[in-house]
Amino acid sequence: MTLRNKLDEDDADCFPWSTRKSWTFRLIKYIAVLAIFMAGIVVGLSLTGRFSKPFNTPAEIFFPRTIYTANCDRQCLSFKSFLSPGRLMHSMSDEELLWRASMVPKMVEYPFKRVPKVAFMFMTRGPLPFAQLWERFFKGHKGLYSIYVHTLPDYMLNVSGSSAFYGRQIPSKEVSWGSVSLLDAEKRLLANALLDFSNERFVLLSESCIPVFNFPTVYNYLIKSSHSFVESYDENSQTGRGRYNRRMAPTIKLYHWRKGSEWFELSRELAIIIIADYKYYSIFHKYCKPSCYPDEHYIATYLNMFHGSLNANRTVTWVDWSRGGPHPATYGAPNITVDFIQAIRNNGTSCMYNFKSTSICFLFARKFAPNALGPLLNLTSTVMGF
Ligand SMILES: *[C@@H]1O[C@H](CO)[C@@H](O)[C@H](O)[C@H]1NC(C)=O
Ligand SMILES: *[C@@H]1O[C@H](CO)[C@@H](O)[C@H](O)[C@H]1NC(C)=O
Ligand SMILES: *[C@@H]1O[C@H](CO)[C@@H](O)[C@H](O)[C@H]1NC(C)=O
Ligand SMILES: *[C@@H]1O[C@H](CO)[C@@H](O)[C@H](O)[C@H]1NC(C)=O
Ligand SMILES: *[C@@H]1O[C@H](CO)[C@@H](O)[C@H](O)[C@H]1NC(C)=O
């Protein structure tokens, strides 16, 4: 090795242009010539029309498609797993999950056939006593729904491999009812469901909820709705405006304050907006403490402030508060009759749906005791249509 060469090597990293100038310049010249030569081939091929057959784009001439269509499901990043993660378990923190779920494609067109799905998000401490009823409801509609289950952190849902609920538990955390951790669990469910780009509508349900219409009716009602269904009302009472904390001002004023049932239904657009919010969420986190319940106020108030026109301001989950007290009525086996379920489906009251009147106000109902399962299964085909 000559001294000249040795110097070249030593200096190369620090002074790439001063000592390597001449040969780098030569390299650039070769690349330029090669590029012009390749461009010539492309133009030549396109002129002779040969390229429409074996190659679709100029890039494929030099980077053949076969390399990229290798089976990527296991070894490398695949488009399929990006669109819809096959497994729901992951190691993301809530912070990482919310960030990832807030991504919105800039392109309007999808590079795949997107069939919109409804995400059914179950929030439960443990078992799902109405799993059998729901399974009957979902049967035959694969591809049009996704299920997500948030439980207590250590609870393992015991369902068979053929169940619609099999493998649908998401990484969960402790929830204490009435605290902001309930809101966190709602956001966790939304964010996990948002990772599937085909999910278009998002329904929150509990273990004591049942469907009162069949799947096609529920699917069409939600997918074709121009509004989300989040109950939102202004109530001048101790349990309404009385829960507002003045320290939320000036960001949230008393006239913004709304109340509504926790059991929401959201479009994809609003679901992303809600999980992406930190500013208003953190005010609720700080100032909405018992006896203020974030799950009854945060989404209703936030939507009222910024996205009221996208909200129907009513819930699609029926519940009976008529007896008063802090908890709604629970219906058990003796209470399940044809007339009762019919009255939930249509009691003569009408609701607004896409600016028109409809007799269908509720798609789901709560609360039901586990022993109501048998009598309900008896009614599905005659009353609920599934
Ligand atoms: C799961 O359910 C099956 C069938 O109902 C039952 O035999 C089994 O003992 C259950 N397993 C656990 C861990 O509870
Ligand atoms: C719901 O309430 C908002 C105000 O927050 C209002 O702008 C909107 O029109 C209402 N939605 C319907 C469907 O009436
Ligand atoms: C259910 O039926 C029982 C027995 O008839 C009755 O005592 C109870 O009040 C009913 N519950 C509701 C919520 O209607
Ligand atoms: C029908 O149900 C709605 C909502 O639960 C209730 O407000 C209304 O009073 C009911 N109407 C009749 C006629 O029962
Ligand atoms: C279901 O209906 C049948 C016939 O009406 C009745 O004999 C049976 O007791 C019902 N089962 C339940 C669990 O309600």
XYZ file of C-alpha atoms and ligand atoms in Angstrom:
456
model
C 0.000 0.000 0.000
C 1.455 3.341 -0.970
C 1.538 6.270 1.378
C -0.840 8.127 -0.913
C -3.437 5.374 -0.616
C -3.024 5.157 3.108
C -3.650 8.870 3.512
C -6.686 8.595 1.274
C -8.204 5.988 3.538
C -7.450 7.767 6.783
C -8.781 11.072 5.632
C -11.700 9.708 3.728
C -14.219 9.900 6.562
C -13.313 13.460 7.528
C -12.629 14.986 4.167
C -14.525 12.962 1.631
C -14.535 15.735 -0.966
C -10.968 16.961 -0.677
C -9.184 13.628 -1.002
C -11.782 11.571 -2.856
C -12.991 14.291 -5.138
C -11.523 12.922 -8.344
C -12.861 9.388 -8.160
C -16.196 10.441 -6.651
C -16.614 12.775 -9.560
C -15.874 9.880 -11.922
C -18.481 7.727 -10.127
C -21.163 10.395 -10.509
C -20.326 10.559 -14.196
C -20.785 6.782 -14.562
C -24.118 6.902 -12.682
C -25.345 9.726 -14.883
C -24.443 7.797 -18.021
C -26.117 4.677 -16.655
C -29.270 6.637 -15.746
C -29.509 8.122 -19.239
C -28.981 4.648 -20.708
C -31.779 3.179 -18.558
C -34.127 6.042 -19.377
C -33.404 5.297 -23.015
C -34.467 1.678 -22.563
C -37.690 2.749 -20.854
C -38.565 5.221 -23.604
C -37.642 2.675 -26.246
C -39.783 -0.032 -24.684
C -42.748 2.253 -24.230
C -42.534 3.370 -27.847
C -42.511 -0.182 -29.134
C -45.465 -0.963 -26.849
C -43.740 -4.031 -25.410
C -44.045 -2.877 -21.874
C -47.747 -3.021 -21.435
C -47.603 -6.824 -21.319
C -44.837 -8.081 -19.076
C -44.281 -4.893 -17.072
C -46.818 -2.513 -15.593
C -44.551 0.334 -14.612
C -41.043 1.386 -15.526
C -39.981 0.557 -11.987
C -40.861 -3.120 -12.492
C -38.301 -3.483 -15.242
C -35.525 -2.937 -12.752
C -37.294 -4.078 -9.585
C -39.386 -7.074 -10.598
C -42.688 -7.453 -8.797
C -42.019 -11.030 -7.668
C -39.558 -9.863 -5.033
C -42.264 -7.781 -3.395
C -45.140 -10.217 -3.574
C -43.394 -12.786 -1.402
C -45.588 -14.116 1.407
C -45.077 -11.442 3.999
C -47.495 -12.624 6.648
C -44.746 -14.032 8.831
C -41.354 -12.732 7.795
C -41.927 -9.112 6.983
C -44.323 -6.189 7.205
C -47.497 -7.081 5.349
C -50.237 -4.749 4.174
C -52.869 -7.103 5.568
C -51.587 -6.934 9.125
C -51.342 -3.166 8.845
C -54.987 -2.887 7.771
C -56.314 -5.206 10.424
C -54.106 -6.732 13.114
C -54.939 -10.439 13.303
C -54.104 -10.675 16.983
C -55.396 -8.152 19.460
C -52.687 -8.587 22.062
C -49.856 -6.098 21.790
C -47.211 -4.484 23.935
C -48.074 -0.843 23.277
C -48.583 1.495 26.223
C -51.820 3.514 26.240
C -49.869 6.538 25.117
C -48.346 4.662 22.169
C -51.664 3.011 21.307
C -53.628 6.288 21.247
C -50.991 7.905 19.073
C -50.964 5.073 16.584
C -54.771 4.816 16.506
C -55.094 8.524 15.753
C -53.507 8.092 12.286
C -55.771 9.103 9.415
C -54.919 8.223 5.794
C -54.403 11.313 3.690
C -55.559 9.497 0.571
C -59.303 9.366 0.032
C -59.342 6.167 -2.052
C -58.496 2.807 -0.468
C -56.094 0.443 -2.292
C -58.379 -2.470 -1.310
C -62.078 -3.210 -1.269
C -63.180 -1.734 2.041
C -66.344 -3.239 3.500
C -67.294 -1.069 6.481
C -67.630 -2.957 9.766
C -69.307 -2.225 13.078
C -67.034 -2.611 16.114
C -68.891 -4.038 19.127
C -66.884 -3.037 22.182
C -67.743 -4.861 25.395
C -66.716 -3.428 28.724
C -67.009 -6.058 31.424
C -65.388 -7.052 34.680
C -65.522 -10.749 33.899
C -67.859 -13.167 32.131
C -70.306 -12.238 29.384
C -73.585 -13.882 30.485
C -75.255 -13.061 27.161
C -72.442 -14.356 24.938
C -74.738 -17.077 23.586
C -77.394 -14.519 22.615
C -74.814 -12.301 20.923
C -73.346 -15.275 19.071
C -76.751 -16.031 17.629
C -77.024 -12.348 16.689
C -73.626 -12.352 14.881
C -74.065 -15.717 13.175
C -73.746 -15.544 9.397
C -72.439 -11.979 9.291
C -68.699 -12.529 9.423
C -66.776 -9.704 7.809
C -69.313 -7.065 8.836
C -68.413 -6.799 12.496
C -65.449 -6.895 14.892
C -65.609 -7.634 18.610
C -63.405 -6.151 21.344
C -63.597 -7.074 25.019
C -62.110 -5.072 27.900
C -62.094 -7.037 31.172
C -60.303 -6.839 34.481
C -56.566 -7.160 33.737
C -56.186 -10.777 34.907
C -59.489 -12.129 33.693
C -59.390 -14.719 30.898
C -62.603 -15.030 28.929
C -63.436 -18.749 28.769
C -65.004 -19.295 25.353
C -64.620 -22.054 22.785
C -62.446 -21.633 19.709
C -65.541 -21.331 17.527
C -67.017 -18.457 19.539
C -67.275 -14.964 18.036
C -65.603 -13.761 21.245
C -62.595 -16.081 20.939
C -59.300 -14.153 20.998
C -61.085 -10.787 21.171
C -59.795 -9.573 24.548
C -57.678 -6.445 24.394
C -54.854 -5.544 26.801
C -56.848 -4.190 29.735
C -56.271 -2.269 32.937
C -58.014 -1.883 36.266
C -61.232 0.138 36.083
C -62.839 1.740 39.072
C -66.400 2.692 38.344
C -67.108 6.419 38.446
C -63.459 7.441 38.070
C -61.575 8.606 35.012
C -60.194 5.065 34.603
C -63.565 4.146 33.094
C -63.066 6.817 30.445
C -59.535 5.491 29.890
C -60.963 2.013 29.276
C -63.450 3.455 26.762
C -60.599 5.181 24.934
C -58.540 1.966 25.070
C -61.401 0.056 23.438
C -61.849 2.738 20.780
C -58.126 2.885 20.029
C -57.765 -0.890 19.689
C -60.794 -0.995 17.407
C -59.457 1.910 15.324
C -56.378 -0.160 14.414
C -58.673 -2.049 12.020
C -59.150 0.363 9.136
C -62.427 -1.290 8.110
C -64.188 -0.474 11.374
C -66.513 2.414 10.623
C -68.904 2.533 13.601
C -68.109 1.887 17.263
C -70.670 0.747 19.844
C -69.920 0.552 23.557
C -71.749 -2.258 25.365
C -71.673 -3.872 28.790
C -72.082 -7.451 29.947
C -75.719 -6.683 30.824
C -76.617 -5.364 27.332
C -78.629 -7.280 24.756
C -79.480 -6.607 21.090
C -83.203 -6.060 20.394
C -83.051 -6.149 16.578
C -81.285 -8.532 14.213
C -77.841 -7.896 12.792
C -78.842 -6.569 9.331
C -81.181 -3.997 10.944
C -78.512 -2.866 13.422
C -75.788 -2.778 10.753
C -77.798 -0.724 8.276
C -79.089 1.636 10.942
C -75.568 2.460 12.106
C -73.635 2.368 8.824
C -76.175 4.553 7.014
C -76.580 7.085 9.793
C -75.284 10.583 9.198
C -75.053 11.099 12.966
C -73.365 9.395 15.882
C -75.532 8.394 18.841
C -74.176 10.022 21.969
C -76.777 11.152 24.451
C -76.182 14.799 25.268
C -78.454 17.094 27.238
C -78.309 20.119 29.492
C -79.911 19.482 32.870
C -80.292 22.164 35.468
C -79.983 19.892 38.485
C -77.536 18.697 41.103
C -76.619 15.706 38.920
C -76.414 17.835 35.753
C -74.974 21.350 35.864
C -74.305 20.706 39.561
C -71.335 18.514 38.604
C -69.604 21.285 36.690
C -66.446 22.583 38.354
C -65.729 26.308 37.894
C -62.018 25.621 37.660
C -62.680 24.129 34.213
C -63.255 27.681 32.991
C -62.358 29.389 30.754
C -61.618 26.313 28.599
C -64.977 24.708 29.434
C -67.818 27.030 30.433
C -70.995 26.110 32.269
C -73.105 26.572 29.130
C -70.930 23.961 27.333
C -71.607 21.370 30.038
C -73.646 18.340 28.991
C -74.729 15.045 30.486
C -75.485 11.730 28.821
C -75.401 7.965 29.069
C -71.986 6.342 28.959
C -73.231 3.855 26.330
C -72.293 5.645 23.119
C -72.166 4.850 19.433
C -69.590 6.752 17.372
C -68.577 7.146 13.746
C -64.930 6.535 12.889
C -64.433 10.258 12.397
C -65.612 11.143 15.908
C -63.907 8.134 17.492
C -60.542 9.405 16.220
C -61.294 12.950 17.350
C -62.094 11.691 20.849
C -59.063 9.463 21.342
C -56.821 12.214 19.946
C -58.007 14.845 22.417
C -55.731 15.522 25.324
C -56.536 19.131 26.212
C -60.156 18.617 27.305
C -59.579 15.111 28.574
C -56.925 16.383 30.987
C -59.307 19.013 32.376
C -61.823 16.276 33.152
C -59.016 14.192 34.591
C -58.143 17.024 36.938
C -61.502 18.504 37.900
C -64.212 15.881 37.281
C -63.946 13.794 40.433
C -66.745 12.159 42.472
C -69.472 13.096 42.583
C -68.697 14.170 39.014
C -68.506 11.169 36.691
C -66.281 11.711 33.610
C -67.977 8.892 31.667
C -71.326 10.729 31.903
C -70.002 14.135 30.858
C -66.742 14.166 28.918
C -67.816 12.908 25.472
C -71.222 14.643 25.661
C -69.613 17.989 26.568
C -66.716 17.706 24.141
C -68.961 16.847 21.185
C -71.350 19.637 22.128
C -68.478 22.128 22.064
C -67.043 21.165 18.680
C -68.998 18.536 16.765
C -72.634 18.917 17.802
C -73.866 18.805 14.213
C -72.524 15.234 13.845
C -74.395 13.992 16.910
C -77.991 12.758 17.145
C -77.785 13.647 20.873
C -79.642 10.460 21.787
C -78.479 6.968 22.692
C -79.455 3.750 20.882
C -79.189 1.763 24.122
C -82.455 1.560 26.045
C -82.398 1.695 29.841
C -85.053 2.127 32.519
C -84.438 4.912 35.011
C -88.135 5.277 35.835
C -87.734 3.841 39.360
C -85.320 6.572 40.452
C -82.190 6.001 42.506
C -78.579 5.778 41.419
C -78.973 2.562 39.397
C -81.339 1.693 36.552
C -83.789 -1.216 36.780
C -82.447 -4.715 36.153
C -84.667 -7.174 34.319
C -84.461 -10.878 35.151
C -86.107 -14.059 33.917
C -89.640 -13.352 35.250
C -89.744 -9.972 33.493
C -88.956 -11.198 29.982
C -92.112 -11.243 27.901
C -92.924 -10.700 24.244
C -94.691 -7.435 25.058
C -91.763 -6.119 27.073
C -89.211 -6.689 24.304
C -91.680 -5.385 21.703
C -92.100 -2.194 23.725
C -88.334 -1.599 23.652
C -88.325 -2.122 19.881
C -91.259 0.217 19.373
C -93.414 1.746 22.090
C -95.219 4.209 19.846
C -92.679 7.012 20.344
C -90.756 8.178 17.300
C -87.165 9.389 16.913
C -85.300 11.418 14.351
C -83.012 9.429 12.032
C -81.200 11.165 9.161
C -83.608 14.132 9.500
C -86.684 11.888 9.219
C -88.973 10.320 11.767
C -88.626 6.596 12.594
C -90.241 4.204 15.067
C -86.859 2.540 15.760
C -85.177 4.444 18.588
C -83.233 1.665 20.329
C -81.065 -1.153 18.952
C -79.727 -2.422 22.297
C -81.077 -2.585 25.857
C -79.811 -2.858 29.435
C -79.758 -3.947 32.192
C -80.463 -7.643 32.199
C -79.634 -10.223 34.860
C -77.839 -13.420 33.735
C -80.959 -15.531 34.379
C -82.768 -13.637 31.594
C -80.677 -15.541 29.020
C -82.968 -18.582 28.688
C -86.209 -16.643 28.172
C -84.437 -14.244 25.785
C -83.063 -17.105 23.653
C -86.657 -18.290 23.448
C -87.751 -14.982 21.927
C -85.024 -14.279 19.385
C -86.682 -15.832 16.344
C -90.237 -14.718 17.111
C -89.597 -11.182 18.374
C -86.081 -10.023 17.543
C -85.761 -11.611 14.128
C -82.589 -13.674 14.603
C -64.246 -23.167 30.530
O -65.526 -23.578 30.088
C -65.641 -24.992 29.937
C -67.003 -25.286 29.312
O -68.006 -24.470 29.814
C -65.461 -25.656 31.288
O -65.541 -27.041 31.163
C -64.090 -25.273 31.830
O -63.920 -25.795 33.147
C -63.926 -23.772 31.885
N -62.565 -23.434 32.246
C -62.266 -22.570 33.191
C -60.804 -22.333 33.410
O -63.102 -21.971 33.823
C -77.412 17.913 18.617
O -77.018 18.988 19.382
C -76.190 19.920 18.713
C -75.739 20.943 19.733
O -74.755 20.351 20.539
C -76.936 20.521 17.565
O -76.111 21.414 16.855
C -77.376 19.402 16.628
O -78.158 19.909 15.588
C -78.176 18.364 17.389
N -78.406 17.215 16.521
C -79.576 16.928 15.990
C -79.631 15.742 15.076
O -80.574 17.573 16.210
C -89.483 -8.294 37.475
O -90.432 -9.241 37.911
C -90.503 -9.357 39.333
C -91.455 -10.496 39.640
O -92.639 -10.357 38.911
C -90.981 -8.026 39.910
O -91.045 -8.093 41.322
C -89.986 -6.945 39.515
O -90.426 -5.680 39.934
C -89.799 -6.919 37.999
N -88.705 -6.055 37.684
C -88.814 -5.054 36.837
C -87.578 -4.240 36.634
O -89.854 -4.775 36.251
C -91.465 4.997 25.237
O -90.106 4.937 25.626
C -89.531 6.197 25.898
C -88.062 5.998 26.179
O -87.868 4.921 27.061
C -90.262 6.853 27.083
O -89.708 8.117 27.345
C -91.728 6.989 26.721
O -92.447 7.469 27.843
C -92.324 5.653 26.295
N -93.664 5.868 25.790
C -94.707 5.091 26.097
C -95.993 5.401 25.423
O -94.565 4.137 26.853
C -89.021 -21.503 26.193
O -90.311 -21.640 25.626
C -90.892 -22.922 25.837
C -92.225 -23.000 25.073
O -92.892 -21.787 25.097
C -91.085 -23.110 27.344
O -91.646 -24.378 27.601
C -89.744 -22.995 28.042
O -89.912 -23.083 29.459
C -89.075 -21.663 27.691
N -87.737 -21.633 28.258
C -87.317 -20.647 29.014
C -85.917 -20.766 29.517
O -87.987 -19.667 29.253
